């Protein structure tokens, strides 16, 4: 079965356009505030129009998120959506129509022809490149369609967190030749039930798509063209396409220091990618790599400076007052990521700062409102930044959402 046929039969992810009336699916990459943080130093002028390509847009999660957030913020945009599947495109179109969103152009086609649609300030490509017969051609095509000062958000599968998937794909595909899509699905589900409980797939707690929908089961276990990327392999693919990473999300998952025994230093001579690759192997639970990328050598790409008084902080998972109350009670913030729970110890005196974060107020004004001198403020804010930013729980942007 071709990829087009698969996604026409089981469009992925499974979405009902009517659900747009009650919820907005949000995630990484391609949340505009997050894009600004990693690609534009938190300082993009969002009053200037942004041209966006959603390459291999599927049933439209990234498309809807981008269009709705920018529409709600009353900022100008043009989005081009491209996907091979007619059925997936129809669902994405229906979701956009349900929300009455504008400035979206739909195309049925391949991301390999991305340059034909123009040049873009931002490109989203999630869950697609690892399904191409020659993924490097996909990376290259997107690179050629990216504006010199633009950036892209990518998601590709990772091997270690998907333990058990690839042997099952190979086995199911070998045994289901000649079956229709529905017959393959029934065969796969029945066979999965017969596998021993100790099978690596059944003991992997981070894999859940097969439990959510038929489309999720098919995409995860019956896909005929699926290759994962390690950190090193992804870095290599970016490099061959003339791209470089602007940030893996969340960065904390790739920090080797946190996984080593207390008192042990990271061995000298390891590159940043080598350290991240070692962390990926030790952690063993990363099932996707989410990365922002830019053209190699982009001169205006600078790291966030948390001492800049004009930066506007945004909290991702919780409202400032809620996190402030947690710190006041416990002196720490506790959050769950997949199968792990993490906590960040933040001094109670930082709680008033968090309580004032509203996604509109720059750091300099926050300092004035809490009545701290610059030296004390910087010390307190650094504690907040160092705890939350590596986990992508704190972004900076002048986009008010």
mmCIF file of C-alpha atoms in Angstrom:
data_model
loop_
_atom_site.group_PDB
_atom_site.id
_atom_site.type_symbol
_atom_site.label_atom_id
_atom_site.label_comp_id
_atom_site.label_asym_id
_atom_site.label_seq_id
_atom_site.Cartn_x
_atom_site.Cartn_y
_atom_site.Cartn_z
ATOM 1 C CA UNK A 1 0.000 0.000 0.000
ATOM 2 C CA UNK A 2 1.348 3.441 -0.906
ATOM 3 C CA UNK A 3 1.628 6.184 1.694
ATOM 4 C CA UNK A 4 -1.103 8.162 -0.085
ATOM 5 C CA UNK A 5 -3.445 5.170 0.121
ATOM 6 C CA UNK A 6 -2.636 4.613 3.791
ATOM 7 C CA UNK A 7 -3.460 8.168 4.817
ATOM 8 C CA UNK A 8 -6.496 8.343 2.548
ATOM 9 C CA UNK A 9 -7.821 5.222 4.308
ATOM 10 C CA UNK A 10 -6.663 6.118 7.815
ATOM 11 C CA UNK A 11 -5.970 9.873 7.913
ATOM 12 C CA UNK A 12 -3.670 10.676 10.804
ATOM 13 C CA UNK A 13 -4.051 11.814 13.447
ATOM 14 C CA UNK A 14 -7.733 10.944 13.682
ATOM 15 C CA UNK A 15 -9.667 14.206 14.046
ATOM 16 C CA UNK A 16 -13.332 15.236 13.980
ATOM 17 C CA UNK A 17 -13.741 18.809 12.682
ATOM 18 C CA UNK A 18 -16.740 19.340 14.965
ATOM 19 C CA UNK A 19 -14.383 19.048 17.952
ATOM 20 C CA UNK A 20 -12.950 22.457 17.001
ATOM 21 C CA UNK A 21 -15.991 23.955 18.730
ATOM 22 C CA UNK A 22 -14.739 22.810 22.126
ATOM 23 C CA UNK A 23 -10.928 22.680 22.083
ATOM 24 C CA UNK A 24 -7.711 23.817 20.425
ATOM 25 C CA UNK A 25 -4.975 21.197 20.201
ATOM 26 C CA UNK A 26 -1.667 22.813 21.137
ATOM 27 C CA UNK A 27 1.837 21.435 21.062
ATOM 28 C CA UNK A 28 5.420 21.712 19.869
ATOM 29 C CA UNK A 29 6.762 22.787 17.519
ATOM 30 C CA UNK A 30 4.877 25.637 15.829
ATOM 31 C CA UNK A 31 3.319 27.448 18.766
ATOM 32 C CA UNK A 32 4.121 31.050 17.750
ATOM 33 C CA UNK A 33 5.496 32.189 21.118
ATOM 34 C CA UNK A 34 7.809 29.175 21.144
ATOM 35 C CA UNK A 35 8.846 29.857 17.540
ATOM 36 C CA UNK A 36 9.827 33.382 18.494
ATOM 37 C CA UNK A 37 11.871 32.162 21.448
ATOM 38 C CA UNK A 38 13.984 29.684 19.489
ATOM 39 C CA UNK A 39 14.134 31.281 16.057
ATOM 40 C CA UNK A 40 13.917 35.040 16.533
ATOM 41 C CA UNK A 41 15.411 35.753 19.960
ATOM 42 C CA UNK A 42 12.002 36.566 21.430
ATOM 43 C CA UNK A 43 11.914 39.847 19.526
ATOM 44 C CA UNK A 44 10.065 39.251 16.264
ATOM 45 C CA UNK A 45 7.813 42.107 15.179
ATOM 46 C CA UNK A 46 4.563 40.188 14.773
ATOM 47 C CA UNK A 47 2.864 43.180 13.155
ATOM 48 C CA UNK A 48 4.843 42.243 10.066
ATOM 49 C CA UNK A 49 3.179 39.453 8.042
ATOM 50 C CA UNK A 50 4.634 35.976 8.326
ATOM 51 C CA UNK A 51 4.545 33.475 5.433
ATOM 52 C CA UNK A 52 4.190 29.907 6.683
ATOM 53 C CA UNK A 53 4.399 26.519 4.979
ATOM 54 C CA UNK A 54 2.840 23.493 6.663
ATOM 55 C CA UNK A 55 4.566 20.674 4.795
ATOM 56 C CA UNK A 56 2.851 17.292 5.057
ATOM 57 C CA UNK A 57 0.137 18.868 7.182
ATOM 58 C CA UNK A 58 -1.976 15.740 7.665
ATOM 59 C CA UNK A 59 -5.313 16.363 9.343
ATOM 60 C CA UNK A 60 -4.188 19.813 10.420
ATOM 61 C CA UNK A 61 -3.029 20.031 14.044
ATOM 62 C CA UNK A 62 -0.130 22.423 13.371
ATOM 63 C CA UNK A 63 -2.113 24.292 10.737
ATOM 64 C CA UNK A 64 -5.049 24.976 13.042
ATOM 65 C CA UNK A 65 -2.794 25.938 15.951
ATOM 66 C CA UNK A 66 -0.837 28.447 13.874
ATOM 67 C CA UNK A 67 -3.868 30.005 12.209
ATOM 68 C CA UNK A 68 -5.931 30.236 15.396
ATOM 69 C CA UNK A 69 -3.205 31.645 17.649
ATOM 70 C CA UNK A 70 -2.196 34.304 15.123
ATOM 71 C CA UNK A 71 -5.826 35.155 14.395
ATOM 72 C CA UNK A 72 -6.612 35.494 18.108
ATOM 73 C CA UNK A 73 -3.557 37.729 18.511
ATOM 74 C CA UNK A 74 -4.747 39.796 15.505
ATOM 75 C CA UNK A 75 -1.469 39.380 13.668
ATOM 76 C CA UNK A 76 -1.132 39.024 9.855
ATOM 77 C CA UNK A 77 -0.179 35.718 8.294
ATOM 78 C CA UNK A 78 -0.401 33.623 5.132
ATOM 79 C CA UNK A 79 -0.297 29.832 5.447
ATOM 80 C CA UNK A 80 0.253 27.321 2.665
ATOM 81 C CA UNK A 81 -0.767 23.734 3.466
ATOM 82 C CA UNK A 82 0.577 20.794 1.431
ATOM 83 C CA UNK A 83 -0.149 17.072 1.811
ATOM 84 C CA UNK A 84 -0.320 14.020 -0.453
ATOM 85 C CA UNK A 85 -3.559 12.704 1.073
ATOM 86 C CA UNK A 86 -6.824 14.073 -0.292
ATOM 87 C CA UNK A 87 -8.736 12.723 2.716
ATOM 88 C CA UNK A 88 -6.367 14.295 5.246
ATOM 89 C CA UNK A 89 -6.561 17.594 3.381
ATOM 90 C CA UNK A 90 -10.361 17.531 3.464
ATOM 91 C CA UNK A 91 -10.311 17.086 7.244
ATOM 92 C CA UNK A 92 -7.810 19.934 7.648
ATOM 93 C CA UNK A 93 -9.959 22.167 5.431
ATOM 94 C CA UNK A 94 -13.071 21.307 7.443
ATOM 95 C CA UNK A 95 -11.301 22.169 10.708
ATOM 96 C CA UNK A 96 -10.231 25.551 9.343
ATOM 97 C CA UNK A 97 -13.759 26.186 8.078
ATOM 98 C CA UNK A 98 -15.261 25.187 11.433
ATOM 99 C CA UNK A 99 -13.200 27.930 13.072
ATOM 100 C CA UNK A 100 -13.855 30.386 10.230
ATOM 101 C CA UNK A 101 -10.144 31.045 9.853
ATOM 102 C CA UNK A 102 -8.757 32.882 6.841
ATOM 103 C CA UNK A 103 -5.565 33.232 4.776
ATOM 104 C CA UNK A 104 -4.913 29.508 4.324
ATOM 105 C CA UNK A 105 -4.236 28.005 0.880
ATOM 106 C CA UNK A 106 -4.529 24.229 0.434
ATOM 107 C CA UNK A 107 -2.603 22.055 -2.023
ATOM 108 C CA UNK A 108 -2.555 18.316 -2.624
ATOM 109 C CA UNK A 109 1.064 17.539 -3.364
ATOM 110 C CA UNK A 110 4.501 16.601 -2.099
ATOM 111 C CA UNK A 111 6.731 18.594 0.224
ATOM 112 C CA UNK A 112 9.521 17.749 -2.233
ATOM 113 C CA UNK A 113 8.002 20.477 -4.403
ATOM 114 C CA UNK A 114 7.939 23.018 -1.569
ATOM 115 C CA UNK A 115 9.934 25.624 -3.490
ATOM 116 C CA UNK A 116 7.162 25.804 -6.100
ATOM 117 C CA UNK A 117 4.904 27.414 -3.524
ATOM 118 C CA UNK A 118 7.340 30.240 -2.732
ATOM 119 C CA UNK A 119 9.740 31.179 0.033
ATOM 120 C CA UNK A 120 8.655 31.036 3.646
ATOM 121 C CA UNK A 121 9.541 32.724 6.931
ATOM 122 C CA UNK A 122 8.535 29.608 8.839
ATOM 123 C CA UNK A 123 8.083 25.961 7.845
ATOM 124 C CA UNK A 124 6.360 23.283 9.916
ATOM 125 C CA UNK A 125 7.064 19.639 9.088
ATOM 126 C CA UNK A 126 6.019 17.161 11.754
ATOM 127 C CA UNK A 127 5.965 13.393 11.450
ATOM 128 C CA UNK A 128 6.679 13.375 7.716
ATOM 129 C CA UNK A 129 10.380 13.325 6.834
ATOM 130 C CA UNK A 130 10.927 9.901 8.403
ATOM 131 C CA UNK A 131 8.295 8.448 6.033
ATOM 132 C CA UNK A 132 9.970 9.582 2.799
ATOM 133 C CA UNK A 133 11.791 7.056 0.575
ATOM 134 C CA UNK A 134 14.798 9.416 0.589
ATOM 135 C CA UNK A 135 14.461 11.711 3.621
ATOM 136 C CA UNK A 136 17.524 13.785 2.701
ATOM 137 C CA UNK A 137 15.640 15.034 -0.358
ATOM 138 C CA UNK A 138 12.892 16.244 1.968
ATOM 139 C CA UNK A 139 15.299 18.091 4.254
ATOM 140 C CA UNK A 140 16.893 19.699 1.193
ATOM 141 C CA UNK A 141 13.555 20.722 -0.331
ATOM 142 C CA UNK A 142 12.477 22.438 2.873
ATOM 143 C CA UNK A 143 15.833 24.173 3.203
ATOM 144 C CA UNK A 144 15.499 25.566 -0.316
ATOM 145 C CA UNK A 145 12.022 26.931 0.483
ATOM 146 C CA UNK A 146 13.139 28.636 3.705
ATOM 147 C CA UNK A 147 13.825 32.373 3.655
ATOM 148 C CA UNK A 148 17.409 33.356 4.607
ATOM 149 C CA UNK A 149 16.360 34.696 8.017
ATOM 150 C CA UNK A 150 13.568 32.172 8.543
ATOM 151 C CA UNK A 151 13.278 29.039 10.613
ATOM 152 C CA UNK A 152 11.507 25.719 10.718
ATOM 153 C CA UNK A 153 10.033 23.376 13.296
ATOM 154 C CA UNK A 154 10.524 19.656 12.709
ATOM 155 C CA UNK A 155 9.501 16.429 14.392
ATOM 156 C CA UNK A 156 10.978 13.050 13.520
ATOM 157 C CA UNK A 157 10.745 9.706 15.279
ATOM 158 C CA UNK A 158 13.531 8.617 17.627
ATOM 159 C CA UNK A 159 14.557 4.956 18.068
ATOM 160 C CA UNK A 160 15.040 4.264 21.778
ATOM 161 C CA UNK A 161 11.681 5.488 23.077
ATOM 162 C CA UNK A 162 9.990 3.454 20.334
ATOM 163 C CA UNK A 163 11.498 0.159 21.445
ATOM 164 C CA UNK A 164 9.498 -2.757 20.104
ATOM 165 C CA UNK A 165 7.920 -0.820 17.228
ATOM 166 C CA UNK A 166 10.264 -1.646 14.380
ATOM 167 C CA UNK A 167 10.403 -5.456 14.771
ATOM 168 C CA UNK A 168 6.602 -5.454 14.843
ATOM 169 C CA UNK A 169 6.402 -3.277 11.726
ATOM 170 C CA UNK A 170 8.713 -5.666 9.885
ATOM 171 C CA UNK A 171 6.833 -8.735 11.065
ATOM 172 C CA UNK A 172 3.373 -7.354 10.352
ATOM 173 C CA UNK A 173 4.387 -6.093 6.907
ATOM 174 C CA UNK A 174 5.980 -9.424 5.953
ATOM 175 C CA UNK A 175 2.889 -11.389 6.977
ATOM 176 C CA UNK A 176 0.183 -9.092 5.580
ATOM 177 C CA UNK A 177 1.195 -8.859 1.934
ATOM 178 C CA UNK A 178 -1.849 -8.738 -0.326
ATOM 179 C CA UNK A 179 -4.269 -7.793 2.443
ATOM 180 C CA UNK A 180 -6.482 -4.708 2.241
ATOM 181 C CA UNK A 181 -5.933 -1.907 4.738
ATOM 182 C CA UNK A 182 -8.838 -3.084 6.901
ATOM 183 C CA UNK A 183 -7.631 -6.674 6.788
ATOM 184 C CA UNK A 184 -4.128 -5.580 7.803
ATOM 185 C CA UNK A 185 -5.556 -3.606 10.714
ATOM 186 C CA UNK A 186 -7.605 -6.553 11.959
ATOM 187 C CA UNK A 187 -4.596 -8.860 11.567
ATOM 188 C CA UNK A 188 -2.312 -6.475 13.433
ATOM 189 C CA UNK A 189 -4.691 -6.028 16.366
ATOM 190 C CA UNK A 190 -5.321 -9.756 16.703
ATOM 191 C CA UNK A 191 -1.630 -10.587 16.525
ATOM 192 C CA UNK A 192 -0.697 -7.926 19.051
ATOM 193 C CA UNK A 193 -3.070 -9.504 21.577
ATOM 194 C CA UNK A 194 -1.238 -12.827 21.189
ATOM 195 C CA UNK A 195 2.229 -11.431 21.887
ATOM 196 C CA UNK A 196 3.837 -12.203 25.254
ATOM 197 C CA UNK A 197 3.471 -9.618 27.992
ATOM 198 C CA UNK A 198 7.250 -9.277 28.159
ATOM 199 C CA UNK A 199 7.496 -8.139 24.532
ATOM 200 C CA UNK A 200 9.466 -4.823 24.412
ATOM 201 C CA UNK A 201 6.497 -3.084 22.798
ATOM 202 C CA UNK A 202 4.061 -4.156 25.497
ATOM 203 C CA UNK A 203 6.415 -3.040 28.265
ATOM 204 C CA UNK A 204 7.050 0.371 26.693
ATOM 205 C CA UNK A 205 4.879 2.885 28.600
ATOM 206 C CA UNK A 206 5.497 5.888 26.308
ATOM 207 C CA UNK A 207 3.731 4.371 23.280
ATOM 208 C CA UNK A 208 0.005 5.071 23.277
ATOM 209 C CA UNK A 209 -1.103 5.946 19.717
ATOM 210 C CA UNK A 210 -2.283 2.401 18.997
ATOM 211 C CA UNK A 211 -4.767 2.711 21.868
ATOM 212 C CA UNK A 212 -6.314 5.971 20.663
ATOM 213 C CA UNK A 213 -7.633 5.179 17.187
ATOM 214 C CA UNK A 214 -7.381 2.856 14.203
ATOM 215 C CA UNK A 215 -5.352 5.550 12.439
ATOM 216 C CA UNK A 216 -2.973 5.635 15.381
ATOM 217 C CA UNK A 217 -2.560 1.859 15.355
ATOM 218 C CA UNK A 218 -1.939 1.779 11.616
ATOM 219 C CA UNK A 219 0.539 4.657 11.669
ATOM 220 C CA UNK A 220 2.512 3.212 14.565
ATOM 221 C CA UNK A 221 2.628 -0.516 13.782
ATOM 222 C CA UNK A 222 1.605 -1.084 10.170
ATOM 223 C CA UNK A 223 3.454 1.702 8.405
ATOM 224 C CA UNK A 224 5.398 0.443 5.407
ATOM 225 C CA UNK A 225 7.953 3.263 5.350
ATOM 226 C CA UNK A 226 9.249 4.463 8.689
ATOM 227 C CA UNK A 227 12.804 5.172 9.874
ATOM 228 C CA UNK A 228 13.819 6.755 13.193
ATOM 229 C CA UNK A 229 16.629 9.242 13.772
ATOM 230 C CA UNK A 230 19.115 9.379 16.611
ATOM 231 C CA UNK A 231 20.334 12.814 17.677
ATOM 232 C CA UNK A 232 23.521 12.304 15.679
ATOM 233 C CA UNK A 233 21.639 11.150 12.575
ATOM 234 C CA UNK A 234 19.273 14.102 12.737
ATOM 235 C CA UNK A 235 22.150 16.548 13.150
ATOM 236 C CA UNK A 236 23.774 14.957 10.097
ATOM 237 C CA UNK A 237 20.596 15.262 8.018
ATOM 238 C CA UNK A 238 20.278 18.938 8.928
ATOM 239 C CA UNK A 239 23.907 19.570 8.058
ATOM 240 C CA UNK A 240 23.615 17.903 4.644
ATOM 241 C CA UNK A 241 20.652 20.175 3.887
ATOM 242 C CA UNK A 242 22.552 23.320 4.852
ATOM 243 C CA UNK A 243 20.712 23.649 8.154
ATOM 244 C CA UNK A 244 21.625 23.741 11.833
ATOM 245 C CA UNK A 245 19.727 23.213 15.046
ATOM 246 C CA UNK A 246 18.364 26.223 16.892
ATOM 247 C CA UNK A 247 17.181 24.042 19.768
ATOM 248 C CA UNK A 248 15.993 20.526 20.635
ATOM 249 C CA UNK A 249 12.860 20.494 22.816
ATOM 250 C CA UNK A 250 12.900 20.257 25.704
ATOM 251 C CA UNK A 251 16.605 20.904 25.969
ATOM 252 C CA UNK A 252 16.747 19.412 29.477
ATOM 253 C CA UNK A 253 16.072 15.905 28.130
ATOM 254 C CA UNK A 254 19.367 16.069 26.256
ATOM 255 C CA UNK A 255 21.526 17.353 29.126
ATOM 256 C CA UNK A 256 24.062 14.704 29.999
ATOM 257 C CA UNK A 257 25.075 16.254 33.337
ATOM 258 C CA UNK A 258 21.715 15.411 34.917
ATOM 259 C CA UNK A 259 22.147 11.693 34.193
ATOM 260 C CA UNK A 260 25.685 11.200 35.514
ATOM 261 C CA UNK A 261 26.552 10.177 39.083
ATOM 262 C CA UNK A 262 26.965 13.049 41.526
ATOM 263 C CA UNK A 263 30.456 14.462 41.333
ATOM 264 C CA UNK A 264 31.222 13.039 37.895
ATOM 265 C CA UNK A 265 32.040 15.530 35.148
ATOM 266 C CA UNK A 266 31.220 15.096 31.483
ATOM 267 C CA UNK A 267 34.308 13.677 29.756
ATOM 268 C CA UNK A 268 36.376 16.262 27.924
ATOM 269 C CA UNK A 269 36.492 16.355 24.162
ATOM 270 C CA UNK A 270 32.834 15.537 23.541
ATOM 271 C CA UNK A 271 31.018 17.842 21.127
ATOM 272 C CA UNK A 272 27.577 19.153 22.002
ATOM 273 C CA UNK A 273 25.993 16.575 19.691
ATOM 274 C CA UNK A 274 28.114 13.806 21.274
ATOM 275 C CA UNK A 275 26.858 14.798 24.727
ATOM 276 C CA UNK A 276 23.255 14.915 23.552
ATOM 277 C CA UNK A 277 23.637 11.556 21.831
ATOM 278 C CA UNK A 278 24.959 9.992 25.022
ATOM 279 C CA UNK A 279 22.071 11.498 27.013
ATOM 280 C CA UNK A 280 19.587 10.100 24.492
ATOM 281 C CA UNK A 281 21.022 6.607 24.934
ATOM 282 C CA UNK A 282 21.090 6.816 28.735
ATOM 283 C CA UNK A 283 17.583 8.232 29.054
ATOM 284 C CA UNK A 284 16.056 5.699 26.675
ATOM 285 C CA UNK A 285 12.549 7.219 26.670
ATOM 286 C CA UNK A 286 12.738 9.845 23.916
ATOM 287 C CA UNK A 287 10.317 8.700 21.197
ATOM 288 C CA UNK A 288 10.388 11.831 19.021
ATOM 289 C CA UNK A 289 12.890 14.587 18.368
ATOM 290 C CA UNK A 290 11.386 18.058 18.160
ATOM 291 C CA UNK A 291 13.867 20.562 16.797
ATOM 292 C CA UNK A 292 13.890 24.123 15.507
ATOM 293 C CA UNK A 293 16.306 24.677 12.632
ATOM 294 C CA UNK A 294 17.731 27.549 10.610
ATOM 295 C CA UNK A 295 20.148 27.974 7.734
ATOM 296 C CA UNK A 296 23.752 27.282 8.709
ATOM 297 C CA UNK A 297 25.600 30.421 9.709
ATOM 298 C CA UNK A 298 22.517 32.596 10.136
ATOM 299 C CA UNK A 299 24.153 35.705 11.536
ATOM 300 C CA UNK A 300 21.205 37.170 13.443
ATOM 301 C CA UNK A 301 20.536 33.994 15.444
ATOM 302 C CA UNK A 302 21.353 34.765 19.053
ATOM 303 C CA UNK A 303 20.675 32.985 22.311
ATOM 304 C CA UNK A 304 18.041 34.400 24.630
ATOM 305 C CA UNK A 305 19.474 36.879 27.142
ATOM 306 C CA UNK A 306 17.315 36.617 30.300
ATOM 307 C CA UNK A 307 18.749 39.918 31.587
ATOM 308 C CA UNK A 308 17.208 41.866 28.667
ATOM 309 C CA UNK A 309 14.527 44.112 30.253
ATOM 310 C CA UNK A 310 12.521 44.234 27.013
ATOM 311 C CA UNK A 311 11.906 40.502 26.768
ATOM 312 C CA UNK A 312 8.330 39.404 27.468
ATOM 313 C CA UNK A 313 8.124 36.074 29.358
ATOM 314 C CA UNK A 314 5.389 33.495 28.723
ATOM 315 C CA UNK A 315 4.643 30.454 30.880
ATOM 316 C CA UNK A 316 3.606 27.364 28.948
ATOM 317 C CA UNK A 317 1.884 24.838 31.203
ATOM 318 C CA UNK A 318 0.389 26.957 33.940
ATOM 319 C CA UNK A 319 -0.738 30.440 34.815
ATOM 320 C CA UNK A 320 1.706 32.552 36.797
ATOM 321 C CA UNK A 321 -0.508 32.878 39.889
ATOM 322 C CA UNK A 322 -0.993 29.103 40.060
ATOM 323 C CA UNK A 323 2.733 28.409 39.888
ATOM 324 C CA UNK A 324 3.364 31.162 42.417
ATOM 325 C CA UNK A 325 1.022 29.493 44.910
ATOM 326 C CA UNK A 326 2.807 26.175 44.386
ATOM 327 C CA UNK A 327 6.144 27.818 45.160
ATOM 328 C CA UNK A 328 4.738 29.597 48.216
ATOM 329 C CA UNK A 329 3.454 26.286 49.598
ATOM 330 C CA UNK A 330 6.268 23.915 48.630
ATOM 331 C CA UNK A 331 9.241 25.950 47.459
ATOM 332 C CA UNK A 332 9.181 24.022 44.209
ATOM 333 C CA UNK A 333 7.223 23.312 41.023
ATOM 334 C CA UNK A 334 6.291 19.732 40.126
ATOM 335 C CA UNK A 335 5.269 18.715 36.588
ATOM 336 C CA UNK A 336 4.849 15.465 34.681
ATOM 337 C CA UNK A 337 6.514 14.673 31.336
ATOM 338 C CA UNK A 338 5.422 11.407 29.713
ATOM 339 C CA UNK A 339 6.395 8.716 32.263
ATOM 340 C CA UNK A 340 8.571 10.921 34.456
ATOM 341 C CA UNK A 341 7.870 13.577 37.034
ATOM 342 C CA UNK A 342 10.235 16.499 37.543
ATOM 343 C CA UNK A 343 10.539 19.148 40.170
ATOM 344 C CA UNK A 344 12.325 22.462 40.236
ATOM 345 C CA UNK A 345 13.280 24.077 43.512
ATOM 346 C CA UNK A 346 12.613 27.786 43.296
ATOM 347 C CA UNK A 347 13.013 30.099 46.326
ATOM 348 C CA UNK A 348 9.726 31.290 47.800
ATOM 349 C CA UNK A 349 10.800 34.911 47.349
ATOM 350 C CA UNK A 350 10.470 34.349 43.566
ATOM 351 C CA UNK A 351 6.720 33.658 43.854
ATOM 352 C CA UNK A 352 5.638 37.321 43.421
ATOM 353 C CA UNK A 353 7.550 37.441 40.132
ATOM 354 C CA UNK A 354 5.789 34.392 38.738
ATOM 355 C CA UNK A 355 2.410 35.711 39.865
ATOM 356 C CA UNK A 356 2.822 38.764 37.623
ATOM 357 C CA UNK A 357 3.748 36.922 34.404
ATOM 358 C CA UNK A 358 0.896 37.494 31.968
ATOM 359 C CA UNK A 359 2.541 37.156 28.551
ATOM 360 C CA UNK A 360 2.280 40.899 27.994
ATOM 361 C CA UNK A 361 4.599 42.504 30.521
ATOM 362 C CA UNK A 362 8.363 42.803 29.815
ATOM 363 C CA UNK A 363 10.947 41.892 32.427
ATOM 364 C CA UNK A 364 11.861 45.512 33.113
ATOM 365 C CA UNK A 365 8.278 46.343 34.058
ATOM 366 C CA UNK A 366 8.005 43.191 36.182
ATOM 367 C CA UNK A 367 11.037 44.360 38.163
ATOM 368 C CA UNK A 368 9.412 47.735 38.788
ATOM 369 C CA UNK A 369 6.145 46.149 39.892
ATOM 370 C CA UNK A 370 7.772 43.898 42.474
ATOM 371 C CA UNK A 371 9.920 46.799 43.695
ATOM 372 C CA UNK A 372 13.322 45.070 43.485
ATOM 373 C CA UNK A 373 16.628 46.675 42.601
ATOM 374 C CA UNK A 374 18.187 45.392 39.408
ATOM 375 C CA UNK A 375 20.807 43.180 41.072
ATOM 376 C CA UNK A 376 18.304 41.342 43.295
ATOM 377 C CA UNK A 377 15.804 41.010 40.451
ATOM 378 C CA UNK A 378 18.367 39.475 38.128
ATOM 379 C CA UNK A 379 19.306 36.908 40.747
ATOM 380 C CA UNK A 380 15.716 35.879 41.340
ATOM 381 C CA UNK A 381 14.787 35.839 37.691
ATOM 382 C CA UNK A 382 17.836 33.757 36.832
ATOM 383 C CA UNK A 383 16.595 31.078 39.250
ATOM 384 C CA UNK A 384 13.215 31.038 37.499
ATOM 385 C CA UNK A 385 14.767 31.051 34.019
ATOM 386 C CA UNK A 386 17.315 28.321 34.745
ATOM 387 C CA UNK A 387 14.620 26.063 36.208
ATOM 388 C CA UNK A 388 11.913 26.434 33.563
ATOM 389 C CA UNK A 389 13.518 27.470 30.249
ATOM 390 C CA UNK A 390 15.442 24.211 29.640
ATOM 391 C CA UNK A 391 12.143 22.350 29.942
ATOM 392 C CA UNK A 392 10.448 24.651 27.431
ATOM 393 C CA UNK A 393 8.113 25.818 30.175
ATOM 394 C CA UNK A 394 9.277 29.411 29.774
ATOM 395 C CA UNK A 395 9.443 31.235 26.431
ATOM 396 C CA UNK A 396 9.999 34.854 25.474
ATOM 397 C CA UNK A 397 8.087 36.700 22.770
ATOM 398 C CA UNK A 398 6.490 40.034 21.968
ATOM 399 C CA UNK A 399 3.467 38.205 20.601
ATOM 400 C CA UNK A 400 0.579 38.739 22.995
ATOM 401 C CA UNK A 401 -1.595 35.615 23.101
#
